[in-house]
Coordinates of C-alpha atoms and ligand atoms in Angstrom, one line a residue:
M1 CA -46.3 18.3 -8.3
H2 CA -46.1 14.9 -10.0
G3 CA -46.8 14.5 -13.7
L4 CA -49.9 12.8 -14.6
M5 CA -48.4 9.9 -16.4
M6 CA -48.8 6.2 -15.7
R7 CA -46.2 4.7 -13.4
M8 CA -45.4 1.6 -15.2
P9 CA -42.1 0.0 -14.0
L10 CA -39.6 -0.9 -16.7
M11 CA -39.9 -4.7 -16.7
I12 CA -37.9 -7.1 -18.8
S13 CA -41.0 -9.2 -19.3
S14 CA -42.6 -6.2 -21.1
L15 CA -40.0 -6.6 -23.9
I16 CA -41.0 -10.1 -24.9
R17 CA -44.7 -9.4 -24.3
H18 CA -44.4 -6.4 -26.8
A19 CA -42.6 -8.6 -29.3
D20 CA -45.3 -11.3 -29.1
R21 CA -48.2 -8.8 -29.4
F22 CA -46.8 -6.7 -32.2
H23 CA -44.1 -8.8 -33.9
G24 CA -45.5 -12.2 -33.1
D25 CA -44.6 -13.8 -36.5
T26 CA -41.1 -12.4 -36.7
E27 CA -38.6 -15.2 -36.6
I28 CA -36.0 -16.4 -34.2
V29 CA -33.6 -18.8 -35.8
S30 CA -31.0 -20.9 -34.0
R31 CA -28.3 -23.3 -35.0
S32 CA -29.0 -25.9 -32.4
I33 CA -26.4 -27.8 -30.4
E34 CA -28.0 -31.0 -31.6
G35 CA -27.4 -30.0 -35.2
P36 CA -30.5 -28.9 -37.1
I37 CA -31.6 -25.3 -37.5
H38 CA -34.5 -24.4 -35.1
R39 CA -37.1 -21.8 -36.1
Y40 CA -40.0 -20.2 -34.3
S41 CA -41.3 -16.7 -33.7
W42 CA -41.5 -14.1 -31.0
H43 CA -45.0 -15.6 -30.2
G44 CA -43.5 -19.1 -29.9
A45 CA -40.7 -17.8 -27.7
H46 CA -43.1 -16.0 -25.4
V47 CA -45.3 -19.2 -25.0
R48 CA -42.3 -21.3 -24.1
A49 CA -40.8 -18.6 -21.8
R50 CA -44.1 -18.7 -19.8
K51 CA -44.1 -22.5 -19.7
L52 CA -40.5 -22.3 -18.4
A53 CA -41.5 -19.8 -15.7
R54 CA -44.1 -22.3 -14.5
A55 CA -41.5 -25.1 -14.6
L56 CA -39.0 -22.9 -12.6
T57 CA -41.7 -22.2 -10.0
R58 CA -42.4 -25.9 -9.7
L59 CA -38.7 -26.5 -9.1
G60 CA -38.8 -24.1 -6.2
V61 CA -37.3 -21.0 -7.8
R62 CA -38.3 -17.9 -5.9
A63 CA -37.9 -14.2 -6.5
G64 CA -34.3 -13.2 -6.0
D65 CA -32.8 -16.7 -6.5
R66 CA -29.9 -17.0 -8.8
V67 CA -30.4 -19.5 -11.7
A68 CA -27.3 -20.1 -13.8
T69 CA -26.8 -20.8 -17.5
L70 CA -23.8 -22.4 -19.2
A71 CA -25.0 -22.0 -22.8
W72 CA -24.3 -20.7 -26.3
N73 CA -26.5 -18.3 -28.2
G74 CA -29.7 -20.1 -28.9
H75 CA -33.5 -20.1 -28.5
R76 CA -33.5 -22.0 -25.2
H77 CA -31.0 -19.6 -23.7
L78 CA -33.3 -16.7 -24.8
E79 CA -36.2 -18.4 -23.1
L80 CA -34.2 -18.7 -19.9
Y81 CA -33.3 -15.0 -20.0
Y82 CA -37.0 -14.1 -20.0
A83 CA -38.4 -16.8 -17.8
I84 CA -35.9 -16.3 -15.0
S85 CA -35.8 -12.5 -14.9
G86 CA -39.5 -12.2 -15.8
M87 CA -40.6 -14.2 -12.7
G88 CA -38.4 -12.1 -10.5
A89 CA -35.3 -14.4 -10.2
I90 CA -31.8 -13.5 -11.5
V91 CA -30.3 -15.1 -14.6
H92 CA -26.7 -15.7 -14.0
T93 CA -24.9 -16.2 -17.3
V94 CA -21.7 -18.1 -16.6
N95 CA -18.9 -17.8 -19.1
P96 CA -17.8 -21.5 -19.8
R97 CA -14.5 -20.3 -21.2
L98 CA -13.3 -19.3 -17.7
Y99 CA -10.8 -21.5 -15.9
H100 CA -12.4 -24.4 -14.1
D101 CA -11.5 -23.0 -10.6
Q102 CA -13.0 -19.7 -11.5
L103 CA -16.2 -21.4 -12.7
A104 CA -16.6 -23.3 -9.4
Y105 CA -15.8 -20.1 -7.5
I106 CA -18.5 -18.2 -9.5
V107 CA -21.3 -20.7 -9.1
N108 CA -20.6 -21.1 -5.4
H109 CA -20.2 -17.3 -4.9
A110 CA -23.5 -16.6 -6.6
D111 CA -25.1 -19.4 -4.7
D112 CA -26.8 -20.6 -7.8
T113 CA -29.8 -22.9 -7.1
L114 CA -30.2 -24.4 -10.6
V115 CA -27.8 -24.6 -13.5
F116 CA -29.0 -25.0 -17.1
F117 CA -26.4 -26.2 -19.6
D118 CA -25.9 -26.9 -23.2
L119 CA -24.8 -30.5 -24.1
T120 CA -21.4 -29.2 -25.1
F121 CA -20.7 -28.5 -21.4
A122 CA -21.8 -31.9 -20.0
P123 CA -18.2 -32.9 -19.2
L124 CA -17.6 -29.6 -17.5
V125 CA -20.8 -30.0 -15.5
A126 CA -19.9 -33.5 -14.4
K127 CA -16.8 -32.0 -12.7
L128 CA -18.5 -28.9 -11.4
A129 CA -21.3 -30.9 -9.8
T130 CA -18.8 -32.4 -7.3
E131 CA -17.6 -28.9 -6.3
C132 CA -20.8 -26.9 -6.3
K133 CA -22.9 -28.6 -3.6
G134 CA -25.3 -25.8 -3.3
V135 CA -26.8 -26.4 -6.7
K136 CA -30.1 -28.2 -6.2
A137 CA -30.5 -29.4 -9.8
W138 CA -28.6 -29.5 -13.1
V139 CA -30.7 -29.2 -16.3
A140 CA -29.6 -30.3 -19.7
M141 CA -30.9 -27.9 -22.4
T142 CA -32.1 -30.6 -24.8
D143 CA -34.7 -33.4 -25.2
R144 CA -34.5 -36.8 -23.6
A145 CA -33.2 -38.5 -26.8
H146 CA -30.0 -36.4 -26.6
I147 CA -29.2 -37.2 -23.0
A148 CA -26.6 -39.9 -22.6
P149 CA -28.1 -43.1 -21.2
D150 CA -25.5 -43.2 -18.5
A151 CA -26.2 -39.6 -17.3
P152 CA -27.0 -39.3 -13.6
A153 CA -30.6 -40.1 -12.8
T154 CA -30.8 -36.7 -11.0
L155 CA -30.1 -34.8 -14.2
L156 CA -33.2 -32.9 -15.4
C157 CA -34.2 -32.5 -19.1
Y158 CA -35.2 -29.1 -20.4
E159 CA -37.8 -30.3 -22.9
E160 CA -39.4 -32.6 -20.4
L161 CA -39.8 -29.7 -17.9
L162 CA -41.5 -27.6 -20.6
G163 CA -43.5 -30.5 -22.0
A164 CA -45.2 -30.9 -18.6
E165 CA -46.5 -27.3 -18.4
D166 CA -49.0 -25.1 -20.1
D167 CA -48.4 -21.4 -20.7
E168 CA -50.9 -20.0 -18.1
F169 CA -48.5 -17.6 -16.5
E170 CA -48.8 -13.9 -15.8
W171 CA -45.6 -12.0 -15.5
P172 CA -45.5 -10.3 -12.1
E173 CA -45.0 -6.6 -11.8
F174 CA -42.6 -5.3 -9.2
D175 CA -40.0 -2.6 -8.5
E176 CA -38.0 -1.9 -11.6
N177 CA -34.8 -1.7 -9.6
T178 CA -35.0 -5.4 -8.7
A179 CA -32.0 -7.4 -9.8
S180 CA -32.5 -9.3 -13.1
G181 CA -29.2 -10.6 -14.2
L182 CA -25.7 -11.4 -13.0
C183 CA -22.5 -11.5 -15.0
Y184 CA -19.0 -11.9 -13.5
T185 CA -16.1 -10.0 -15.0
S186 CA -13.3 -12.3 -16.1
G187 CA -11.2 -11.4 -13.2
T188 CA -8.0 -10.4 -14.9
T189 CA -7.1 -8.8 -11.6
G190 CA -8.1 -10.7 -8.5
P191 CA -11.2 -13.0 -8.2
P192 CA -14.1 -12.5 -10.6
K193 CA -16.6 -9.9 -9.6
G194 CA -20.4 -10.1 -10.1
V195 CA -22.1 -7.3 -11.9
L196 CA -25.8 -7.2 -11.0
F197 CA -28.1 -5.7 -13.6
S198 CA -31.6 -4.5 -12.8
H199 CA -34.8 -4.5 -14.9
R200 CA -34.6 -0.8 -15.2
S201 CA -30.9 -0.7 -16.2
T202 CA -31.5 -3.5 -18.8
V203 CA -34.5 -1.8 -20.4
L204 CA -32.9 1.6 -20.5
H205 CA -29.7 0.1 -22.0
A206 CA -31.9 -1.8 -24.6
F207 CA -33.5 1.5 -25.6
A208 CA -30.3 3.5 -25.9
S209 CA -28.3 0.8 -27.6
S210 CA -30.9 0.4 -30.4
L211 CA -30.7 4.0 -31.5
P212 CA -29.5 4.9 -35.1
D213 CA -26.1 6.1 -33.8
A214 CA -25.7 2.9 -31.9
K215 CA -26.8 -0.6 -33.2
A216 CA -29.4 1.1 -35.4
L217 CA -31.9 -1.7 -34.9
S218 CA -35.5 -1.8 -36.3
A219 CA -38.2 -4.2 -37.2
Q220 CA -36.5 -4.6 -40.6
S221 CA -33.2 -5.8 -38.9
V222 CA -32.0 -9.4 -39.0
V223 CA -29.5 -9.5 -36.2
L224 CA -26.9 -12.2 -35.6
P225 CA -25.1 -11.7 -32.3
I226 CA -21.7 -13.5 -32.5
V227 CA -20.8 -12.1 -29.1
P228 CA -22.0 -14.7 -26.7
M229 CA -25.0 -14.4 -24.4
F230 CA -22.6 -15.3 -21.6
H231 CA -20.5 -12.2 -22.4
V232 CA -22.4 -9.2 -21.0
N233 CA -25.8 -10.4 -22.4
A234 CA -24.5 -10.5 -26.0
W235 CA -24.2 -6.7 -25.6
G236 CA -27.9 -6.4 -24.9
I237 CA -29.2 -7.8 -28.3
P238 CA -31.6 -10.4 -26.6
Y239 CA -33.3 -7.3 -25.1
S240 CA -33.1 -4.8 -27.9
G241 CA -34.3 -7.4 -30.4
P242 CA -37.8 -7.7 -29.0
L243 CA -37.9 -4.0 -28.2
V244 CA -37.7 -3.1 -31.9
G245 CA -39.2 -6.4 -33.2
A246 CA -36.1 -7.6 -35.0
K247 CA -35.5 -11.1 -36.4
L248 CA -32.8 -12.8 -34.3
V249 CA -30.4 -15.4 -35.6
F250 CA -28.4 -17.4 -33.1
P251 CA -25.2 -19.2 -34.2
G252 CA -25.0 -21.8 -31.4
A253 CA -21.6 -23.2 -30.8
A254 CA -20.5 -22.9 -34.5
L255 CA -18.4 -19.7 -34.5
D256 CA -15.9 -20.7 -37.2
G257 CA -15.8 -18.6 -40.4
K258 CA -17.6 -21.2 -42.6
S259 CA -20.5 -21.8 -40.3
L260 CA -21.0 -18.1 -39.6
Y261 CA -20.8 -17.3 -43.3
E262 CA -23.4 -19.9 -44.2
L263 CA -25.8 -18.6 -41.5
F264 CA -25.4 -14.9 -42.5
E265 CA -26.3 -15.8 -46.1
S266 CA -29.1 -18.3 -45.5
E267 CA -30.9 -16.1 -43.0
R268 CA -30.2 -12.8 -44.9
V269 CA -28.6 -11.2 -41.8
T270 CA -28.4 -7.4 -42.0
T271 CA -26.5 -6.6 -38.8
S272 CA -24.2 -8.3 -36.3
A273 CA -21.9 -7.8 -33.3
G274 CA -18.7 -9.4 -32.2
V275 CA -15.1 -8.9 -30.9
P276 CA -12.4 -8.2 -33.5
T277 CA -11.0 -11.8 -33.4
V278 CA -14.2 -13.4 -34.8
W279 CA -14.3 -10.8 -37.6
L280 CA -10.7 -11.5 -38.5
G281 CA -11.7 -15.2 -38.7
L282 CA -14.7 -14.5 -40.9
V283 CA -12.8 -12.1 -43.2
H284 CA -10.0 -14.7 -43.6
Y285 CA -12.6 -17.3 -44.6
M286 CA -14.2 -15.0 -47.2
K287 CA -10.9 -14.0 -48.7
Q288 CA -9.7 -17.6 -49.0
N289 CA -12.9 -18.6 -50.7
D290 CA -13.5 -15.4 -52.7
L291 CA -16.9 -14.8 -51.0
R292 CA -18.9 -11.7 -50.0
L293 CA -21.7 -11.2 -47.5
S294 CA -24.6 -10.2 -49.7
T295 CA -27.1 -8.8 -47.1
L296 CA -24.9 -7.6 -44.1
K297 CA -25.0 -3.8 -43.9
M298 CA -23.2 -3.1 -40.7
T299 CA -21.7 -4.7 -37.6
T300 CA -20.8 -3.6 -34.1
I301 CA -17.2 -4.3 -33.2
G302 CA -16.0 -3.8 -29.6
G303 CA -14.7 -5.5 -26.5
A304 CA -11.2 -4.7 -27.8
A305 CA -9.9 -2.1 -30.1
C306 CA -10.9 -2.6 -33.7
P307 CA -7.7 -2.9 -35.7
P308 CA -7.7 -0.2 -38.5
A309 CA -6.9 -2.9 -41.1
L310 CA -10.0 -4.8 -40.2
L311 CA -12.2 -1.6 -40.4
H312 CA -10.7 -0.8 -43.8
T313 CA -11.3 -4.3 -45.2
L314 CA -14.9 -4.5 -44.0
Q315 CA -15.8 -1.0 -45.0
D316 CA -13.8 -0.5 -48.2
D317 CA -13.6 -4.0 -49.6
Y318 CA -16.9 -5.5 -48.4
G319 CA -19.1 -2.4 -48.0
I320 CA -20.0 -3.4 -44.4
R321 CA -20.2 -0.4 -42.1
V322 CA -18.3 -0.9 -38.9
M323 CA -19.7 0.6 -35.7
H324 CA -16.8 0.6 -33.3
A325 CA -18.1 0.6 -29.7
W326 CA -16.6 0.7 -26.3
G327 CA -18.0 -0.5 -23.0
M328 CA -17.5 -3.0 -20.2
T329 CA -19.4 -5.5 -18.1
E330 CA -20.0 -2.9 -15.5
M331 CA -21.7 -0.7 -18.2
S332 CA -24.2 -3.4 -19.3
P333 CA -22.0 -3.0 -21.6
M334 CA -22.4 -0.2 -24.0
G335 CA -20.9 3.2 -23.3
T336 CA -19.8 4.9 -26.5
T337 CA -20.2 4.3 -30.3
A338 CA -18.0 5.8 -33.0
T339 CA -20.7 6.9 -35.4
L340 CA -20.1 10.0 -37.5
K341 CA -21.7 13.4 -36.8
G342 CA -23.4 15.4 -39.6
K343 CA -20.3 17.6 -40.0
H344 CA -18.1 14.6 -40.8
L345 CA -20.1 13.5 -43.8
D346 CA -18.4 15.7 -46.4
R347 CA -14.9 15.1 -45.0
P348 CA -12.4 12.9 -47.0
A349 CA -12.7 9.2 -46.4
S350 CA -9.4 9.0 -44.5
E351 CA -10.7 11.6 -42.0
R352 CA -14.0 9.8 -41.6
N353 CA -12.2 6.5 -41.0
E354 CA -10.1 8.2 -38.3
V355 CA -13.3 9.1 -36.5
S356 CA -14.7 5.7 -36.9
L357 CA -11.6 4.1 -35.4
K358 CA -12.0 6.0 -32.1
Q359 CA -13.9 4.3 -29.3
G360 CA -16.7 6.8 -29.9
R361 CA -19.0 9.3 -28.2
P362 CA -21.3 8.5 -25.3
L363 CA -24.9 7.2 -25.7
Y364 CA -27.4 9.4 -24.0
G365 CA -27.4 8.2 -20.4
V366 CA -23.7 7.8 -20.1
D367 CA -21.6 10.6 -18.8
M368 CA -17.8 10.5 -18.8
Q369 CA -14.7 12.4 -17.9
I370 CA -10.9 11.9 -17.6
V371 CA -8.8 12.7 -14.6
D372 CA -5.1 12.8 -13.7
E373 CA -3.4 10.6 -11.0
D374 CA -4.7 13.0 -8.3
G375 CA -8.3 13.0 -9.6
N376 CA -8.2 16.4 -11.2
A377 CA -10.3 16.8 -14.3
L378 CA -8.4 16.9 -17.6
P379 CA -9.5 18.9 -20.6
H380 CA -11.4 17.3 -23.5
D381 CA -8.9 18.4 -26.1
G382 CA -8.0 15.0 -27.7
Q383 CA -4.5 15.4 -26.3
H384 CA -4.5 14.9 -22.6
A385 CA -4.8 11.2 -21.6
G386 CA -6.2 10.3 -18.2
N387 CA -8.1 7.8 -16.2
L388 CA -11.6 7.4 -17.5
L389 CA -14.5 7.8 -15.2
V390 CA -18.2 7.1 -16.1
R391 CA -21.6 7.3 -14.6
G392 CA -25.2 6.6 -15.7
P393 CA -28.3 4.5 -15.0
W394 CA -26.9 1.3 -16.5
I395 CA -23.4 1.6 -14.8
A396 CA -22.6 -0.5 -11.8
C397 CA -22.3 1.1 -8.3
G398 CA -21.2 -2.1 -6.5
Y399 CA -20.5 -5.8 -6.9
Y400 CA -22.7 -8.8 -5.9
G401 CA -21.8 -10.0 -2.4
D402 CA -19.2 -7.4 -1.9
D403 CA -19.6 -4.5 0.6
G404 CA -17.0 -2.3 -1.0
D405 CA -17.9 0.7 -3.1
P406 CA -16.0 0.9 -6.3
T407 CA -17.2 4.4 -7.1
V408 CA -15.4 7.7 -6.4
D409 CA -17.6 10.7 -5.8
G410 CA -20.4 9.0 -7.8
W411 CA -18.2 8.0 -10.7
F412 CA -17.1 4.5 -11.7
P413 CA -13.4 4.2 -12.5
T414 CA -13.1 2.1 -15.7
G415 CA -9.4 1.2 -15.4
D416 CA -9.0 2.6 -18.9
V417 CA -6.8 5.4 -20.0
A418 CA -8.2 7.7 -22.7
T419 CA -8.4 11.1 -24.3
I420 CA -11.7 12.8 -25.1
D421 CA -11.8 15.4 -27.9
A422 CA -13.9 18.5 -28.3
D423 CA -16.6 16.6 -30.2
G424 CA -16.9 14.1 -27.2
Y425 CA -15.1 11.2 -28.9
L426 CA -13.2 8.9 -26.6
R427 CA -10.0 7.4 -27.8
L428 CA -8.6 4.6 -25.6
T429 CA -4.9 4.7 -25.3
D430 CA -4.7 1.7 -23.0
R431 CA -5.9 -0.2 -20.0
A432 CA -4.2 1.4 -17.0
K433 CA -2.4 -1.9 -16.3
D434 CA -1.2 -2.4 -19.9
V435 CA 0.1 1.1 -20.5
I436 CA 3.9 1.0 -21.1
K437 CA 5.7 3.5 -18.8
S438 CA 8.9 4.5 -20.5
G439 CA 11.2 7.2 -19.2
G440 CA 8.3 8.8 -17.2
E441 CA 6.1 9.0 -20.4
W442 CA 3.3 6.7 -21.4
I443 CA 3.3 4.6 -24.6
S444 CA 0.0 3.2 -25.9
S445 CA 0.2 -0.5 -26.5
I446 CA -3.1 -0.3 -28.5
D447 CA -1.6 2.2 -31.0
L448 CA 1.5 0.0 -31.6
E449 CA -0.6 -3.1 -32.0
N450 CA -2.8 -1.4 -34.5
I451 CA 0.2 -0.4 -36.6
A452 CA 1.5 -3.9 -36.6
M453 CA -1.9 -5.3 -37.6
G454 CA -1.7 -3.1 -40.7
H455 CA 1.3 -5.0 -42.0
P456 CA 0.3 -7.6 -44.6
A457 CA 2.3 -10.4 -42.9
V458 CA 0.8 -10.0 -39.4
A459 CA -2.1 -12.2 -38.3
E460 CA -2.2 -10.9 -34.7
A461 CA 0.0 -8.7 -32.6
A462 CA 0.4 -7.7 -29.0
V463 CA 2.7 -5.1 -27.4
I464 CA 3.8 -5.4 -23.8
G465 CA 6.3 -3.5 -21.7
V466 CA 9.4 -5.3 -20.6
R467 CA 11.8 -4.2 -18.0
H468 CA 14.6 -1.9 -19.1
P469 CA 17.5 -0.7 -16.9
K470 CA 17.4 2.9 -18.1
W471 CA 13.8 3.6 -19.3
D472 CA 11.9 1.4 -16.8
E473 CA 10.0 -0.3 -19.6
R474 CA 10.3 -0.6 -23.3
P475 CA 7.8 -2.0 -25.8
L476 CA 8.2 -5.5 -27.1
L477 CA 6.1 -6.5 -30.1
V478 CA 4.9 -10.1 -30.1
V479 CA 3.6 -11.3 -33.4
V480 CA 1.8 -14.2 -35.0
R481 CA 2.6 -14.3 -38.7
K482 CA 0.0 -15.1 -41.4
P483 CA 0.5 -18.7 -42.7
G484 CA 2.8 -18.8 -45.7
I485 CA 4.0 -15.1 -45.4
D486 CA 7.4 -14.5 -44.0
V487 CA 8.6 -11.2 -42.5
T488 CA 11.7 -10.3 -40.5
R489 CA 12.1 -8.5 -37.3
D490 CA 13.8 -5.6 -39.0
A491 CA 11.1 -5.3 -41.7
L492 CA 8.4 -5.1 -39.0
L493 CA 10.3 -2.4 -37.0
A494 CA 10.9 -0.4 -40.2
F495 CA 7.2 -0.5 -40.8
Y496 CA 6.8 1.8 -37.8
A497 CA 8.8 4.6 -39.4
G498 CA 6.6 7.6 -40.0
R499 CA 3.6 5.9 -38.4
T500 CA 4.5 6.8 -34.8
A501 CA 6.9 8.7 -32.7
K502 CA 10.5 7.4 -33.0
W503 CA 10.7 6.6 -29.3
W504 CA 7.5 4.6 -29.4
V505 CA 8.9 2.1 -31.9
P506 CA 9.2 -1.3 -30.1
D507 CA 12.7 -2.4 -29.2
D508 CA 12.3 -5.9 -30.5
V509 CA 10.0 -8.4 -32.0
A510 CA 9.2 -11.9 -30.8
F511 CA 7.5 -14.3 -33.1
V512 CA 5.1 -16.8 -31.6
D513 CA 2.7 -19.5 -33.0
A514 CA -0.3 -18.2 -31.0
L515 CA -1.2 -15.4 -28.6
P516 CA -2.9 -16.2 -25.3
H517 CA -6.5 -14.9 -25.0
T518 CA -8.8 -14.3 -22.0
A519 CA -12.2 -16.0 -21.6
T520 CA -13.8 -13.0 -23.4
G521 CA -11.5 -13.3 -26.4
K522 CA -9.1 -10.5 -25.5
L523 CA -5.4 -10.6 -25.5
A524 CA -4.2 -12.0 -22.2
K525 CA -1.5 -9.4 -21.6
R526 CA -0.9 -10.6 -18.0
V527 CA 0.0 -14.1 -19.3
L528 CA 2.2 -12.6 -22.0
R529 CA 4.0 -10.4 -19.5
E530 CA 4.7 -13.5 -17.4
Q531 CA 6.0 -15.4 -20.5
F532 CA 8.3 -12.6 -21.5
G533 CA 9.1 -11.5 -17.9
D534 CA 12.9 -12.0 -18.3
Y535 CA 13.0 -11.0 -22.0
A536 CA 16.4 -9.5 -22.8
L537 CA 16.1 -6.6 -25.2
P538 CA 18.9 -6.1 -27.7
E539 CA 21.6 -3.7 -26.5
E540 CA 21.9 -1.4 -29.4
V541 CA 18.2 -0.5 -29.5
S542 CA 18.0 0.2 -25.8
S543 CA 20.5 3.0 -26.1
T544 CA 18.7 4.5 -29.1
D545 CA 18.6 8.3 -28.7
R546 CA 15.0 9.0 -28.0
Ligands
ADP601 P1 -13.3 -8.2 -19.0 O1 -12.9 -7.1 -18.1 O2 -13.9 -9.3 -18.4 O3 -12.2 -8.5 -20.0 P2 -15.2 -6.5 -20.3 O4 -15.9 -6.9 -21.5 O5 -15.9 -5.9 -19.2 O6 -14.5 -7.8 -19.9 O7 -13.9 -5.6 -20.7 C1 -14.0 -4.2 -20.7 C2 -12.8 -3.6 -21.2 O8 -12.5 -4.0 -22.5 C3 -12.8 -2.1 -21.2 O9 -12.5 -1.6 -20.0 C4 -11.7 -1.8 -22.3 O10 -10.4 -1.9 -21.7 C5 -11.8 -3.0 -23.2 N1 -12.5 -2.6 -24.4 C6 -13.8 -2.7 -24.6 N2 -14.2 -2.2 -25.8 C7 -13.0 -1.7 -26.4 C8 -12.7 -1.0 -27.6 N3 -13.6 -0.7 -28.5 N4 -11.4 -0.6 -27.8 C9 -10.5 -0.9 -26.8 N5 -10.7 -1.5 -25.7 C10 -12.0 -1.9 -25.5

């Protein structure tokens, strides 16, 4: 017997329609690429998204077509999210930080019919246009006045397209499992792979990620996503914002500490989200200028492990709650959040911080387990580390244009190595390919990096395994020093004493001016391993009795 409830498919268009009807005057503020701050409301966004859907139809976009964006976080990008998916096509958010060859590969692989781009990327587009012949038109996301006079005559202008339309457009209703968005992983191993989201997965993820133990969003929130809309949909904020009726603040291309700080303060931002690197930049700026964020209550930090020193600074010095989260493109992206349970509240601060530094416990909808090399389930005792498998309604079961099935018995292998404790908290010890295999045992590069980041002279740290004749691999610490603070190799190694097992202490330290990062702002360990491929470890340490 079926229940007697309306069968309304979960449509992305219903999010913006809801925000327009019930939060119509709530603001959306963007630092535009042209310079000035742009303001309108959920009502204004909905009107323009419908005009855009008409313009797309006129340009020949049909259901299922891929339409690409090369754009920062801003109001036009938001309109594209809703117009493209809402009309039944697929918004393909391209990460402009990828290598040029990868960009051309992705646009061609996705068979994008149109590409919308922010002015910043005009030089990139000029080059891409010669390599991506399948693209029917390139659209500059600006008005005519900002398009260079010598731009190709075929280049279309976003504001002209919208200006020619009215907003008479009804969002179509169709199967909620229809594809809505496409986002390629950065392809640290092999070519980039396209993760294809659906209307259903996107709406369910928006619900779950808004909950109090996740991003804790409400109609009182003012949310500034630092994480780009080309990096797994800014972790879902463009969808959860309208779901709860929050005010959104988009930083555009200005992601430096000063610009972000000014926007946080002028728009009275209460919550944010970004990878650790951007927070390190913002904290550095605030410290240098003796500033505080007066309205920011909490932030989501994820995409890479949150260094303990950063969590302590934000929580203890600035009173900003850190919600450490873990996920991946294939998970839309949110999987776990490290919020406390009731029983933690009366524990000492140090213990609470320890919980907050884990990668967290699953949102409802995400199931997870750890297995050994042979696929046998390992206990959730916080001790056994194994390969992490996940499943759920917003987790990928395949890749776009790829017949292979990445799942194993219905579970998606994350490529991460983790422990899970009795309370369900996940602690990532490594990515499977970054783990340091030493004398048959595993050393966690993340743990060693976190310790180094706690040293006052360290701006950034990476730990990689380098070849060792006896132990297979030994850890090498690669460090960027803070400007003006000196520290020696021996002092850094001594800093590990009492903070980790003796045999985990790195064998050596290499000082560098900068560390390589991937297109999503993470440490590019593969590049580092290539750079330090022949690194000769000092003799006396290699023979340390472990
Ligand atoms: P890419 O694979 O393109 O770098 P993703 O954003 O999909 O981009 O990366 C997902 C991976 O990032 C995870 O599998 C995990 O290794 C790492 N990651 C994400 N969040 C965290 C976190 N809080 N702590 C440690 N690692 C994280």
